[in-house]
């Protein structure tokens, strides 16, 4: 079976085939050595080769991601609707004071590092198909000194918030063939993306937005103009919907009962932008939690959609799509925790670190994909995605036949202590990562003993 990394980097425009070969080998080794430092994962020879590649001006972050972006678009072609989750993160390298070119991460200017914005394609069930866009930058320390009026008059293209528009543009370019063939793309983003210019930008007719509202926007419902909160007060609930809230910040997963409303409206630009931006037709889905547990902030989501919502069932579908935004947070979690801990990377300057981060985005996607594909397509034969020697060791270690991807992922987690009973919750990232690392050690031992 072809190495997964060959597919992801084959179409990247590296200046030399030897660079591509080194990147492919390094990606596979990093995936198999989660938790180890970059140097320990790839070994001395590849450490030098990847370090040279990351530092080479010809290997930009776009070049590093190009092949993966093409492979991601190919995976999307098998679906009718794709969600593209858009989100930002920051990467602290404050501890590594010798790095050149880093910028402030906060207003105190004490923490230093890199900012990023990523667009992750997922299925409607949440399986990550790949990274379509990843931008990296450092902040100018003087930007935080600008006044509110200066920021208000600044062109959107000069603001950091332009990242949301750029991400949509890059998503459209990457998936243009999919869109032209009738595929539907829905960009899903949190409250920070509630920017009027985002709704006003020109988009492909099959590319839609699903944005969580942040501002009390002015809307028109029929002939009435009011703020969005006031307009929603006049709408009766269409029904209720119960969703599962995943575990987060130490709080256990729980069931949340939501009261749901929806309405059609025209989004009116702010007074100072009406000469440049026209009113935009949107549909609003409002969901508020009923009887939330004590000491838990009730869920309250106001979602702005450019895709039509004409029934309670369609409103519930929008809530389900917004819930998938959690997957991109899992991608960042995978990169920042013990799986890879990319904030411990040791390179000398911002450009090299940014290219290394782009490389690790691809490897982290593969970790998430392995877990989610076992949930969305649990009956897939494991031979389709795992190496023969991996399955051989898994079957011997667990004394089970392992005939599906779901059984394979549960068996990997079992190596790390997961209680693999029929009614056990599905294993998470940390458990699968720990099991994968143990499996790697077991394979290495089997090779030393001549068993494989």
Short mmCIF file of C-alpha atoms in Angstrom, two decimals:
data_model
loop_
_atom_site.label_atom_id
_atom_site.label_comp_id
_atom_site.label_asym_id
_atom_site.label_seq_id
_atom_site.Cartn_x
_atom_site.Cartn_y
_atom_site.Cartn_z
CA UNK A 1 0.00 0.00 0.00
CA UNK A 2 1.31 3.44 -0.94
CA UNK A 3 2.43 5.55 1.99
CA UNK A 4 -0.27 8.06 2.93
CA UNK A 5 2.25 10.92 2.83
CA UNK A 6 3.10 10.21 -0.82
CA UNK A 7 -0.47 11.09 -1.76
CA UNK A 8 -0.44 14.27 0.34
CA UNK A 9 2.85 15.70 -0.96
CA UNK A 10 3.05 14.24 -4.47
CA UNK A 11 1.68 17.35 -6.19
CA UNK A 12 3.57 19.89 -4.06
CA UNK A 13 5.85 22.04 -6.19
CA UNK A 14 9.14 21.22 -4.46
CA UNK A 15 12.22 22.38 -6.35
CA UNK A 16 13.81 18.93 -6.20
CA UNK A 17 12.38 15.38 -6.11
CA UNK A 18 14.80 14.59 -3.27
CA UNK A 19 13.09 17.24 -1.14
CA UNK A 20 9.71 15.60 -1.79
CA UNK A 21 11.09 12.19 -0.85
CA UNK A 22 12.53 13.58 2.40
CA UNK A 23 9.26 15.31 3.31
CA UNK A 24 7.26 12.14 2.63
CA UNK A 25 9.57 9.99 4.76
CA UNK A 26 9.64 12.57 7.54
CA UNK A 27 5.84 12.88 7.62
CA UNK A 28 5.44 9.12 7.95
CA UNK A 29 8.02 8.93 10.72
CA UNK A 30 6.53 11.85 12.63
CA UNK A 31 3.11 10.21 12.42
CA UNK A 32 4.54 6.97 13.80
CA UNK A 33 6.51 8.70 16.58
CA UNK A 34 3.92 10.99 18.13
CA UNK A 35 5.16 12.61 21.29
CA UNK A 36 8.79 12.56 20.22
CA UNK A 37 10.64 15.74 19.27
CA UNK A 38 11.05 16.45 15.59
CA UNK A 39 14.71 15.45 15.69
CA UNK A 40 14.01 12.20 17.52
CA UNK A 41 11.09 11.33 15.25
CA UNK A 42 12.87 11.74 11.91
CA UNK A 43 16.44 10.79 12.86
CA UNK A 44 19.74 12.56 12.06
CA UNK A 45 19.66 12.30 8.26
CA UNK A 46 16.10 13.48 7.78
CA UNK A 47 16.53 16.11 10.47
CA UNK A 48 19.12 17.84 8.30
CA UNK A 49 17.12 17.33 5.11
CA UNK A 50 13.82 18.64 6.53
CA UNK A 51 15.56 21.51 8.29
CA UNK A 52 17.12 22.57 4.98
CA UNK A 53 13.75 22.25 3.22
CA UNK A 54 11.86 24.25 5.83
CA UNK A 55 14.49 27.01 5.67
CA UNK A 56 14.67 27.16 1.86
CA UNK A 57 12.89 30.26 0.46
CA UNK A 58 11.60 28.10 -2.42
CA UNK A 59 9.63 25.95 0.03
CA UNK A 60 6.92 28.33 1.20
CA UNK A 61 3.92 27.36 3.30
CA UNK A 62 1.84 27.32 0.10
CA UNK A 63 4.28 24.94 -1.59
CA UNK A 64 4.27 22.69 1.47
CA UNK A 65 0.45 22.50 1.44
CA UNK A 66 -0.09 22.42 -2.33
CA UNK A 67 -0.15 18.64 -2.76
CA UNK A 68 -2.31 18.12 0.30
CA UNK A 69 -4.74 20.78 -0.94
CA UNK A 70 -5.08 18.97 -4.28
CA UNK A 71 -5.56 15.61 -2.52
CA UNK A 72 -8.17 17.20 -0.25
CA UNK A 73 -10.13 18.54 -3.22
CA UNK A 74 -10.09 15.04 -4.74
CA UNK A 75 -11.49 13.57 -1.52
CA UNK A 76 -14.25 16.18 -1.49
CA UNK A 77 -15.45 15.08 -4.94
CA UNK A 78 -17.09 12.01 -3.42
CA UNK A 79 -19.68 14.09 -1.53
CA UNK A 80 -22.60 16.38 -2.37
CA UNK A 81 -22.02 18.87 0.49
CA UNK A 82 -18.76 19.79 2.20
CA UNK A 83 -18.33 21.90 5.32
CA UNK A 84 -15.26 24.12 5.51
CA UNK A 85 -14.41 25.03 9.08
CA UNK A 86 -12.55 28.32 9.38
CA UNK A 87 -10.66 29.30 12.54
CA UNK A 88 -7.56 31.01 13.90
CA UNK A 89 -4.94 29.96 16.42
CA UNK A 90 -1.67 31.20 17.85
CA UNK A 91 1.59 29.39 18.48
CA UNK A 92 3.81 30.54 21.31
CA UNK A 93 7.59 30.37 21.00
CA UNK A 94 8.28 32.79 23.84
CA UNK A 95 10.59 30.27 25.47
CA UNK A 96 12.77 30.16 22.32
CA UNK A 97 14.16 33.70 22.56
CA UNK A 98 16.73 33.27 19.81
CA UNK A 99 14.09 32.93 17.08
CA UNK A 100 14.16 35.86 14.68
CA UNK A 101 11.07 37.55 13.28
CA UNK A 102 8.43 36.56 15.84
CA UNK A 103 5.67 38.97 16.84
CA UNK A 104 3.52 39.66 19.91
CA UNK A 105 0.67 37.29 20.74
CA UNK A 106 -1.18 39.70 23.04
CA UNK A 107 -1.43 43.35 23.96
CA UNK A 108 1.15 42.97 26.73
CA UNK A 109 3.75 42.16 24.06
CA UNK A 110 5.37 39.66 26.44
CA UNK A 111 4.34 36.45 24.68
CA UNK A 112 5.87 36.04 21.23
CA UNK A 113 5.09 33.69 18.41
CA UNK A 114 3.09 33.13 15.22
CA UNK A 115 -0.58 33.46 14.31
CA UNK A 116 -2.37 31.21 11.83
CA UNK A 117 -5.71 30.88 10.12
CA UNK A 118 -6.85 27.56 8.74
CA UNK A 119 -9.71 26.25 6.58
CA UNK A 120 -10.43 22.56 7.18
CA UNK A 121 -12.74 20.60 4.86
CA UNK A 122 -14.94 18.02 6.60
CA UNK A 123 -17.90 15.87 5.66
CA UNK A 124 -21.31 16.67 7.11
CA UNK A 125 -20.67 13.83 9.57
CA UNK A 126 -17.46 15.60 10.68
CA UNK A 127 -14.72 13.46 9.09
CA UNK A 128 -11.80 15.79 8.20
CA UNK A 129 -10.89 15.59 4.51
CA UNK A 130 -7.94 17.97 4.66
CA UNK A 131 -6.62 21.50 4.97
CA UNK A 132 -7.61 23.78 2.09
CA UNK A 133 -5.94 26.92 3.36
CA UNK A 134 -3.46 27.87 6.07
CA UNK A 135 -2.05 31.37 6.43
CA UNK A 136 0.69 32.34 8.90
CA UNK A 137 1.77 35.79 10.04
CA UNK A 138 3.30 37.81 12.87
CA UNK A 139 1.70 40.91 14.32
CA UNK A 140 3.19 44.36 14.18
CA UNK A 141 3.70 45.63 17.74
CA UNK A 142 2.44 49.08 16.68
CA UNK A 143 -0.91 47.74 15.41
CA UNK A 144 -2.37 47.57 18.92
CA UNK A 145 -1.74 51.31 19.36
CA UNK A 146 -4.20 52.31 16.63
CA UNK A 147 -7.33 54.09 17.84
CA UNK A 148 -10.86 52.82 17.28
CA UNK A 149 -11.53 55.53 14.69
CA UNK A 150 -8.36 54.65 12.80
CA UNK A 151 -9.40 50.99 12.70
CA UNK A 152 -12.92 51.90 11.59
CA UNK A 153 -11.68 53.83 8.54
CA UNK A 154 -9.01 51.31 7.56
CA UNK A 155 -9.71 49.21 4.46
CA UNK A 156 -10.63 45.61 5.29
CA UNK A 157 -7.73 44.37 3.15
CA UNK A 158 -5.30 46.02 5.58
CA UNK A 159 -6.87 44.55 8.70
CA UNK A 160 -6.00 41.23 10.29
CA UNK A 161 -9.69 40.34 10.02
CA UNK A 162 -9.23 40.10 6.25
CA UNK A 163 -8.09 36.55 7.03
CA UNK A 164 -11.76 35.46 6.99
CA UNK A 165 -12.32 36.77 3.47
CA UNK A 166 -9.00 35.43 2.22
CA UNK A 167 -9.84 32.00 3.61
CA UNK A 168 -13.14 31.97 1.67
CA UNK A 169 -11.34 33.06 -1.50
CA UNK A 170 -8.75 30.31 -1.14
CA UNK A 171 -11.46 27.75 -0.38
CA UNK A 172 -13.30 28.71 -3.56
CA UNK A 173 -10.12 28.41 -5.65
CA UNK A 174 -9.26 25.02 -4.17
CA UNK A 175 -12.77 23.61 -4.68
CA UNK A 176 -13.75 25.42 -7.89
CA UNK A 177 -14.12 22.17 -9.84
CA UNK A 178 -16.31 20.72 -7.09
CA UNK A 179 -18.46 23.86 -7.01
CA UNK A 180 -18.78 24.08 -10.79
CA UNK A 181 -19.95 20.46 -10.92
CA UNK A 182 -22.83 21.23 -8.53
CA UNK A 183 -21.20 20.46 -5.19
CA UNK A 184 -22.24 22.61 -2.21
CA UNK A 185 -19.71 24.16 0.17
CA UNK A 186 -20.72 25.73 3.49
CA UNK A 187 -18.08 27.78 5.32
CA UNK A 188 -18.66 27.49 9.09
CA UNK A 189 -17.06 29.97 11.49
CA UNK A 190 -17.42 31.35 15.01
CA UNK A 191 -18.32 34.82 16.27
CA UNK A 192 -15.03 36.50 15.33
CA UNK A 193 -15.96 36.07 11.67
CA UNK A 194 -19.13 38.18 11.96
CA UNK A 195 -17.79 40.84 9.59
CA UNK A 196 -20.15 42.66 7.26
CA UNK A 197 -17.62 42.54 4.41
CA UNK A 198 -17.63 38.75 4.58
CA UNK A 199 -21.34 38.68 3.75
CA UNK A 200 -20.85 41.30 1.04
CA UNK A 201 -18.05 39.57 -0.85
CA UNK A 202 -18.67 37.97 -4.22
CA UNK A 203 -18.86 34.18 -3.91
CA UNK A 204 -19.61 31.20 -6.11
CA UNK A 205 -23.36 30.52 -6.17
CA UNK A 206 -22.79 27.12 -4.50
CA UNK A 207 -20.55 28.49 -1.74
CA UNK A 208 -22.44 29.55 1.40
CA UNK A 209 -21.69 31.00 4.82
CA UNK A 210 -22.83 29.81 8.25
CA UNK A 211 -21.58 32.35 10.76
CA UNK A 212 -22.30 32.70 14.46
CA UNK A 213 -23.58 36.21 15.12
CA UNK A 214 -21.56 38.51 17.34
CA UNK A 215 -23.15 41.91 16.75
CA UNK A 216 -26.76 43.15 17.15
CA UNK A 217 -26.98 43.73 13.38
CA UNK A 218 -29.67 45.85 11.79
CA UNK A 219 -32.01 43.69 9.72
CA UNK A 220 -35.15 44.09 7.68
CA UNK A 221 -37.91 41.52 8.04
CA UNK A 222 -40.54 42.36 5.47
CA UNK A 223 -41.05 46.12 5.74
CA UNK A 224 -39.84 46.33 9.35
CA UNK A 225 -36.30 47.42 10.21
CA UNK A 226 -34.92 46.63 13.67
CA UNK A 227 -31.98 45.08 15.45
CA UNK A 228 -31.59 41.33 15.07
CA UNK A 229 -32.36 40.60 18.77
CA UNK A 230 -35.62 42.58 18.51
CA UNK A 231 -36.59 40.79 15.29
CA UNK A 232 -36.01 37.41 16.92
CA UNK A 233 -38.20 38.30 19.90
CA UNK A 234 -41.15 38.58 17.54
CA UNK A 235 -40.67 35.04 16.19
CA UNK A 236 -42.29 32.03 17.83
CA UNK A 237 -40.14 28.91 18.38
CA UNK A 238 -40.40 26.35 15.60
CA UNK A 239 -39.73 23.50 18.02
CA UNK A 240 -37.02 21.94 20.17
CA UNK A 241 -33.85 20.02 19.40
CA UNK A 242 -31.61 17.94 21.66
CA UNK A 243 -27.90 17.83 20.89
CA UNK A 244 -24.84 16.28 22.53
CA UNK A 245 -22.33 18.80 23.87
CA UNK A 246 -18.81 17.28 23.83
CA UNK A 247 -16.52 17.28 26.83
CA UNK A 248 -14.58 20.51 27.10
CA UNK A 249 -12.57 22.44 29.67
CA UNK A 250 -12.95 19.65 32.18
CA UNK A 251 -16.74 19.50 31.86
CA UNK A 252 -18.25 16.13 30.92
CA UNK A 253 -20.24 15.67 27.73
CA UNK A 254 -23.94 16.26 28.20
CA UNK A 255 -27.28 16.47 26.44
CA UNK A 256 -28.60 19.98 25.77
CA UNK A 257 -32.26 20.70 24.93
CA UNK A 258 -32.58 23.72 22.64
CA UNK A 259 -35.50 25.97 21.79
CA UNK A 260 -35.18 26.81 18.07
CA UNK A 261 -36.35 29.77 15.99
CA UNK A 262 -35.62 30.78 12.41
CA UNK A 263 -36.43 33.70 10.16
CA UNK A 264 -35.57 35.21 6.79
CA UNK A 265 -34.17 38.75 6.78
CA UNK A 266 -32.11 41.29 4.89
CA UNK A 267 -28.83 42.17 6.55
CA UNK A 268 -28.38 45.96 6.47
CA UNK A 269 -24.77 47.27 6.39
CA UNK A 270 -23.69 49.83 9.02
CA UNK A 271 -24.33 53.46 8.14
CA UNK A 272 -20.75 54.20 7.08
CA UNK A 273 -20.56 51.22 4.71
CA UNK A 274 -23.89 51.42 2.88
CA UNK A 275 -22.37 53.20 -0.10
CA UNK A 276 -20.06 50.23 -0.74
CA UNK A 277 -22.07 47.24 0.48
CA UNK A 278 -25.59 46.21 -0.51
CA UNK A 279 -28.13 44.56 1.76
CA UNK A 280 -27.63 40.80 1.93
CA UNK A 281 -30.37 38.18 2.10
CA UNK A 282 -29.80 35.82 5.03
CA UNK A 283 -31.59 33.26 7.15
CA UNK A 284 -31.20 33.36 10.92
CA UNK A 285 -31.30 30.31 13.20
CA UNK A 286 -31.56 31.04 16.91
CA UNK A 287 -31.03 28.23 19.44
CA UNK A 288 -31.20 28.72 23.23
CA UNK A 289 -30.67 25.97 25.80
CA UNK A 290 -33.57 25.09 28.07
CA UNK A 291 -32.98 23.94 31.67
CA UNK A 292 -29.18 24.04 31.52
CA UNK A 293 -27.33 22.36 34.43
CA UNK A 294 -26.38 24.46 37.43
CA UNK A 295 -23.06 26.33 37.05
CA UNK A 296 -23.09 25.85 33.27
CA UNK A 297 -23.60 28.75 30.88
CA UNK A 298 -26.63 27.86 28.71
CA UNK A 299 -25.92 27.45 25.02
CA UNK A 300 -27.13 30.41 22.99
CA UNK A 301 -26.34 30.45 19.29
CA UNK A 302 -27.56 32.92 16.70
CA UNK A 303 -26.45 31.62 13.32
CA UNK A 304 -26.46 33.66 10.11
CA UNK A 305 -26.81 31.55 6.97
CA UNK A 306 -26.72 32.45 3.29
CA UNK A 307 -28.31 29.06 2.58
CA UNK A 308 -32.10 28.98 2.74
CA UNK A 309 -33.76 27.77 5.96
CA UNK A 310 -37.48 27.16 5.41
CA UNK A 311 -38.41 24.58 8.05
CA UNK A 312 -37.62 23.37 11.55
CA UNK A 313 -35.77 20.39 10.03
CA UNK A 314 -33.55 22.71 7.99
CA UNK A 315 -32.90 24.82 11.08
CA UNK A 316 -31.81 21.70 12.98
CA UNK A 317 -29.53 20.78 10.07
CA UNK A 318 -27.83 24.18 10.38
CA UNK A 319 -27.30 23.59 14.10
CA UNK A 320 -25.73 20.22 13.31
CA UNK A 321 -23.42 21.83 10.77
CA UNK A 322 -22.34 24.51 13.21
CA UNK A 323 -21.57 21.80 15.80
CA UNK A 324 -18.94 20.42 13.42
CA UNK A 325 -16.82 23.52 14.07
CA UNK A 326 -15.49 21.57 17.05
CA UNK A 327 -13.42 19.44 14.65
CA UNK A 328 -11.04 22.28 13.74
CA UNK A 329 -10.44 22.89 17.44
CA UNK A 330 -9.50 19.20 17.65
CA UNK A 331 -6.96 19.82 14.88
CA UNK A 332 -5.32 22.63 16.86
CA UNK A 333 -5.52 20.50 20.03
CA UNK A 334 -3.71 17.67 18.25
CA UNK A 335 -0.91 20.01 17.20
CA UNK A 336 -0.47 21.64 20.59
CA UNK A 337 -0.66 18.65 22.95
CA UNK A 338 1.57 15.66 23.50
CA UNK A 339 0.70 14.25 20.08
CA UNK A 340 3.11 16.71 18.43
CA UNK A 341 3.64 19.70 20.75
CA UNK A 342 4.69 21.89 17.83
CA UNK A 343 5.38 24.82 20.15
CA UNK A 344 8.57 22.95 21.11
CA UNK A 345 9.94 23.02 17.56
CA UNK A 346 13.45 24.43 17.43
CA UNK A 347 14.11 26.45 14.31
CA UNK A 348 15.89 29.77 14.03
CA UNK A 349 13.43 32.14 12.34
CA UNK A 350 9.77 32.82 11.67
CA UNK A 351 9.79 31.70 8.02
CA UNK A 352 11.29 28.30 8.86
CA UNK A 353 8.88 27.79 11.76
CA UNK A 354 5.87 28.71 9.62
CA UNK A 355 6.84 26.18 6.94
CA UNK A 356 7.38 23.53 9.60
CA UNK A 357 3.93 24.30 11.03
CA UNK A 358 2.39 23.85 7.57
CA UNK A 359 4.06 20.43 7.38
CA UNK A 360 2.69 19.47 10.79
CA UNK A 361 -0.83 20.58 9.84
CA UNK A 362 -0.85 17.81 7.24
CA UNK A 363 0.41 15.17 9.68
CA UNK A 364 -2.09 16.25 12.36
CA UNK A 365 -4.90 16.00 9.80
CA UNK A 366 -3.95 12.36 9.20
CA UNK A 367 -4.29 11.61 12.95
CA UNK A 368 -7.78 13.13 13.06
CA UNK A 369 -8.81 11.49 9.82
CA UNK A 370 -7.91 8.02 11.10
CA UNK A 371 -10.16 8.51 14.15
CA UNK A 372 -13.11 10.07 12.33
CA UNK A 373 -13.12 7.73 9.33
CA UNK A 374 -13.49 4.83 11.75
CA UNK A 375 -16.67 6.50 13.03
CA UNK A 376 -18.20 7.62 9.74
CA UNK A 377 -17.26 4.45 7.81
CA UNK A 378 -16.83 1.92 10.62
CA UNK A 379 -17.24 -1.15 8.38
CA UNK A 380 -14.42 -0.20 6.00
CA UNK A 381 -11.81 -3.02 5.78
CA UNK A 382 -8.74 -1.95 7.78
CA UNK A 383 -6.43 -3.06 4.95
CA UNK A 384 -7.60 0.03 3.04
CA UNK A 385 -5.91 2.40 5.51
CA UNK A 386 -3.42 0.43 7.64
CA UNK A 387 -0.19 -1.33 6.73
CA UNK A 388 -0.11 -5.17 6.77
CA UNK A 389 2.49 -5.26 9.55
CA UNK A 390 0.36 -2.90 11.68
CA UNK A 391 -2.63 -5.20 11.38
CA UNK A 392 -0.47 -8.28 12.04
CA UNK A 393 0.81 -6.86 15.34
CA UNK A 394 -2.63 -5.55 16.34
CA UNK A 395 -4.23 -8.93 15.75
CA UNK A 396 -1.55 -10.75 17.69
CA UNK A 397 -1.55 -8.25 20.56
CA UNK A 398 -5.33 -8.29 21.02
CA UNK A 399 -5.97 -11.86 19.86
CA UNK A 400 -8.85 -10.61 17.70
CA UNK A 401 -9.43 -10.83 13.93
CA UNK A 402 -9.94 -7.02 13.46
CA UNK A 403 -12.07 -6.91 10.33
CA UNK A 404 -13.16 -3.23 10.27
CA UNK A 405 -11.62 0.23 10.71
CA UNK A 406 -13.64 0.78 13.88
CA UNK A 407 -12.25 -2.43 15.37
CA UNK A 408 -8.74 -1.38 14.33
CA UNK A 409 -8.91 2.05 15.97
CA UNK A 410 -10.40 0.59 19.15
CA UNK A 411 -7.64 -2.03 19.18
CA UNK A 412 -4.96 0.67 18.81
CA UNK A 413 -6.44 2.55 21.78
CA UNK A 414 -6.63 -0.71 23.74
CA UNK A 415 -2.83 -0.92 23.61
CA UNK A 416 -2.78 2.25 25.74
CA UNK A 417 -5.30 1.04 28.31
CA UNK A 418 -8.62 1.80 26.61
CA UNK A 419 -11.40 -0.41 27.99
CA UNK A 420 -12.48 -2.02 24.74
CA UNK A 421 -15.97 -3.20 25.63
CA UNK A 422 -18.95 -3.07 23.24
CA UNK A 423 -20.64 -0.24 25.18
CA UNK A 424 -17.46 1.77 25.88
CA UNK A 425 -17.41 5.33 24.48
CA UNK A 426 -15.30 5.66 21.35
CA UNK A 427 -11.64 6.48 22.11
CA UNK A 428 -10.43 10.06 21.75
CA UNK A 429 -7.33 11.62 20.27
CA UNK A 430 -5.04 11.18 23.28
CA UNK A 431 -5.92 7.52 23.75
CA UNK A 432 -5.50 6.67 20.07
CA UNK A 433 -2.25 8.64 19.94
CA UNK A 434 -0.84 6.77 22.97
CA UNK A 435 -1.89 3.45 21.47
CA UNK A 436 -0.36 4.30 18.09
CA UNK A 437 2.94 5.12 19.73
CA UNK A 438 2.91 1.82 21.60
CA UNK A 439 2.07 0.02 18.37
CA UNK A 440 5.08 1.69 16.73
CA UNK A 441 7.33 0.43 19.54
CA UNK A 442 5.88 -3.07 19.21
CA UNK A 443 6.51 -3.08 15.46
CA UNK A 444 10.10 -1.95 16.01
CA UNK A 445 10.61 -4.76 18.52
CA UNK A 446 9.09 -7.33 16.16
CA UNK A 447 11.47 -6.22 13.41
CA UNK A 448 14.49 -6.51 15.69
CA UNK A 449 13.45 -10.05 16.55
CA UNK A 450 12.92 -10.94 12.92
CA UNK A 451 9.20 -11.63 13.28
CA UNK A 452 8.24 -9.21 10.50
#
